[in-house]
Amino acid sequence: MRNGIHPENYRIVAFKDMSNDEVFLTKSTANTKETLEVDGVEYPLVKLEISRTSHPFYTGKSKLIDTAGRIDKFKNKYAKFKKPAVKAEEKTEE
């Protein structure tokens, strides 16, 4: 192997799936400030939104996404930027 091309901080890191609280250990160079104790040993912690234990492809279960709620939330958020509608009667007078 060539010298000087490999990262210095290669170590065991705990990855935690936040959707189902599953934790797994693997080697990584990911930078993190948080730690987690697993079996009495403290490891750097990387939080994941989805992993192999919660992804629908691997679990075989599909997850229902609340798209209607997302759309309503988006419309409410940006309603304050909406321009007032001009009525057809006002356009004809101009």
PDB file of C-alpha atoms in Angstrom:
ATOM      1  CA  MET A   1       0.000   0.000   0.000  1.00  0.00           C
ATOM      2  CA  ARG A   2       1.097   3.534  -0.672  1.00  0.00           C
ATOM      3  CA  ASN A   3       1.866   5.716   2.317  1.00  0.00           C
ATOM      4  CA  GLY A   4      -0.052   8.920   3.020  1.00  0.00           C
ATOM      5  CA  ILE A   5      -3.195   8.227   0.982  1.00  0.00           C
ATOM      6  CA  HIS A   6      -5.364   6.623   3.665  1.00  0.00           C
ATOM      7  CA  PRO A   7      -7.367   8.580   6.262  1.00  0.00           C
ATOM      8  CA  GLU A   8      -5.968   8.794   9.774  1.00  0.00           C
ATOM      9  CA  ASN A   9      -9.312   8.662  11.646  1.00  0.00           C
ATOM     10  CA  TYR A  10     -10.497   5.220  10.456  1.00  0.00           C
ATOM     11  CA  ARG A  11     -12.268   3.729  13.492  1.00  0.00           C
ATOM     12  CA  ILE A  12     -15.359   1.825  14.645  1.00  0.00           C
ATOM     13  CA  VAL A  13     -18.471   4.054  14.557  1.00  0.00           C
ATOM     14  CA  ALA A  14     -22.044   3.438  15.758  1.00  0.00           C
ATOM     15  CA  PHE A  15     -24.730   4.175  13.169  1.00  0.00           C
ATOM     16  CA  LYS A  16     -28.259   4.658  14.559  1.00  0.00           C
ATOM     17  CA  ASP A  17     -31.386   4.451  12.421  1.00  0.00           C
ATOM     18  CA  MET A  18     -33.654   7.143  13.906  1.00  0.00           C
ATOM     19  CA  SER A  19     -36.874   5.637  12.486  1.00  0.00           C
ATOM     20  CA  ASN A  20     -36.604   2.366  14.445  1.00  0.00           C
ATOM     21  CA  ASP A  21     -33.691   2.969  16.898  1.00  0.00           C
ATOM     22  CA  GLU A  22     -31.605   0.137  15.387  1.00  0.00           C
ATOM     23  CA  VAL A  23     -27.860   0.524  16.064  1.00  0.00           C
ATOM     24  CA  PHE A  24     -25.045  -1.154  14.141  1.00  0.00           C
ATOM     25  CA  LEU A  25     -21.282  -0.838  14.351  1.00  0.00           C
ATOM     26  CA  THR A  26     -18.920  -0.577  11.408  1.00  0.00           C
ATOM     27  CA  LYS A  27     -15.637   1.071  10.525  1.00  0.00           C
ATOM     28  CA  SER A  28     -15.865   4.593   9.154  1.00  0.00           C
ATOM     29  CA  THR A  29     -14.122   7.947   8.856  1.00  0.00           C
ATOM     30  CA  ALA A  30     -17.348   9.933   9.333  1.00  0.00           C
ATOM     31  CA  ASN A  31     -16.853  13.005  11.527  1.00  0.00           C
ATOM     32  CA  THR A  32     -19.247  13.406  14.437  1.00  0.00           C
ATOM     33  CA  LYS A  33     -19.379  15.130  17.806  1.00  0.00           C
ATOM     34  CA  GLU A  34     -21.953  12.805  19.385  1.00  0.00           C
ATOM     35  CA  THR A  35     -21.204   9.494  21.089  1.00  0.00           C
ATOM     36  CA  LEU A  36     -23.205   6.421  22.037  1.00  0.00           C
ATOM     37  CA  GLU A  37     -22.430   3.672  24.539  1.00  0.00           C
ATOM     38  CA  VAL A  38     -22.874   0.143  23.171  1.00  0.00           C
ATOM     39  CA  ASP A  39     -22.126  -2.845  25.432  1.00  0.00           C
ATOM     40  CA  GLY A  40     -20.180  -0.638  27.841  1.00  0.00           C
ATOM     41  CA  VAL A  41     -17.943   0.881  25.139  1.00  0.00           C
ATOM     42  CA  GLU A  42     -18.398   4.444  23.884  1.00  0.00           C
ATOM     43  CA  TYR A  43     -18.376   4.951  20.099  1.00  0.00           C
ATOM     44  CA  PRO A  44     -18.785   8.019  17.870  1.00  0.00           C
ATOM     45  CA  LEU A  45     -22.440   8.232  16.733  1.00  0.00           C
ATOM     46  CA  VAL A  46     -23.790   8.924  13.248  1.00  0.00           C
ATOM     47  CA  LYS A  47     -27.581   9.316  12.998  1.00  0.00           C
ATOM     48  CA  LEU A  48     -29.366   7.998   9.901  1.00  0.00           C
ATOM     49  CA  GLU A  49     -32.917   8.670   8.750  1.00  0.00           C
ATOM     50  CA  ILE A  50     -33.186   5.333   6.960  1.00  0.00           C
ATOM     51  CA  SER A  51     -31.054   2.197   6.795  1.00  0.00           C
ATOM     52  CA  ARG A  52     -31.301  -1.421   5.700  1.00  0.00           C
ATOM     53  CA  THR A  53     -33.444  -2.199   8.759  1.00  0.00           C
ATOM     54  CA  SER A  54     -36.139   0.344   7.874  1.00  0.00           C
ATOM     55  CA  HIS A  55     -35.963   0.767   4.090  1.00  0.00           C
ATOM     56  CA  PRO A  56     -39.088  -0.622   2.341  1.00  0.00           C
ATOM     57  CA  PHE A  57     -36.983  -2.407  -0.291  1.00  0.00           C
ATOM     58  CA  TYR A  58     -35.240  -4.549   2.336  1.00  0.00           C
ATOM     59  CA  THR A  59     -38.141  -4.965   4.753  1.00  0.00           C
ATOM     60  CA  GLY A  60     -40.787  -5.738   2.106  1.00  0.00           C
ATOM     61  CA  LYS A  61     -43.199  -3.314   3.749  1.00  0.00           C
ATOM     62  CA  SER A  62     -44.309  -0.153   2.014  1.00  0.00           C
ATOM     63  CA  LYS A  63     -44.635   3.004   4.051  1.00  0.00           C
ATOM     64  CA  LEU A  64     -47.640   5.259   3.542  1.00  0.00           C
ATOM     65  CA  ILE A  65     -46.510   8.831   3.050  1.00  0.00           C
ATOM     66  CA  ASP A  66     -48.887  11.616   4.014  1.00  0.00           C
ATOM     67  CA  THR A  67     -48.685  13.549   0.738  1.00  0.00           C
ATOM     68  CA  ALA A  68     -51.906  15.474   1.340  1.00  0.00           C
ATOM     69  CA  GLY A  69     -50.560  16.759   4.638  1.00  0.00           C
ATOM     70  CA  ARG A  70     -47.295  17.738   2.996  1.00  0.00           C
ATOM     71  CA  ILE A  71     -49.078  19.686   0.273  1.00  0.00           C
ATOM     72  CA  ASP A  72     -51.255  21.536   2.794  1.00  0.00           C
ATOM     73  CA  LYS A  73     -48.209  22.353   4.897  1.00  0.00           C
ATOM     74  CA  PHE A  74     -46.429  23.731   1.800  1.00  0.00           C
ATOM     75  CA  LYS A  75     -49.431  25.859   0.770  1.00  0.00           C
ATOM     76  CA  ASN A  76     -49.823  27.265   4.286  1.00  0.00           C
ATOM     77  CA  LYS A  77     -46.127  28.071   4.488  1.00  0.00           C
ATOM     78  CA  TYR A  78     -46.057  30.041   1.229  1.00  0.00           C
ATOM     79  CA  ALA A  79     -49.562  31.568   1.387  1.00  0.00           C
ATOM     80  CA  LYS A  80     -48.103  34.793   2.779  1.00  0.00           C
ATOM     81  CA  PHE A  81     -46.208  35.363  -0.505  1.00  0.00           C
ATOM     82  CA  LYS A  82     -49.283  34.892  -2.698  1.00  0.00           C
ATOM     83  CA  LYS A  83     -50.362  37.959  -4.682  1.00  0.00           C
ATOM     84  CA  PRO A  84     -53.995  39.033  -4.337  1.00  0.00           C
ATOM     85  CA  ALA A  85     -56.116  37.962  -7.298  1.00  0.00           C
ATOM     86  CA  VAL A  86     -57.387  40.713  -9.609  1.00  0.00           C
ATOM     87  CA  LYS A  87     -61.064  40.364 -10.439  1.00  0.00           C
ATOM     88  CA  ALA A  88     -62.201  40.332 -14.070  1.00  0.00           C
ATOM     89  CA  GLU A  89     -64.445  43.428 -13.504  1.00  0.00           C
ATOM     90  CA  GLU A  90     -61.449  45.502 -12.392  1.00  0.00           C
ATOM     91  CA  LYS A  91     -59.445  44.481 -15.478  1.00  0.00           C
ATOM     92  CA  THR A  92     -62.172  45.618 -17.886  1.00  0.00           C
ATOM     93  CA  GLU A  93     -62.401  49.066 -16.259  1.00  0.00           C
ATOM     94  CA  GLU A  94     -58.709  49.742 -16.872  1.00  0.00           C
TER      95      GLU A  94
END
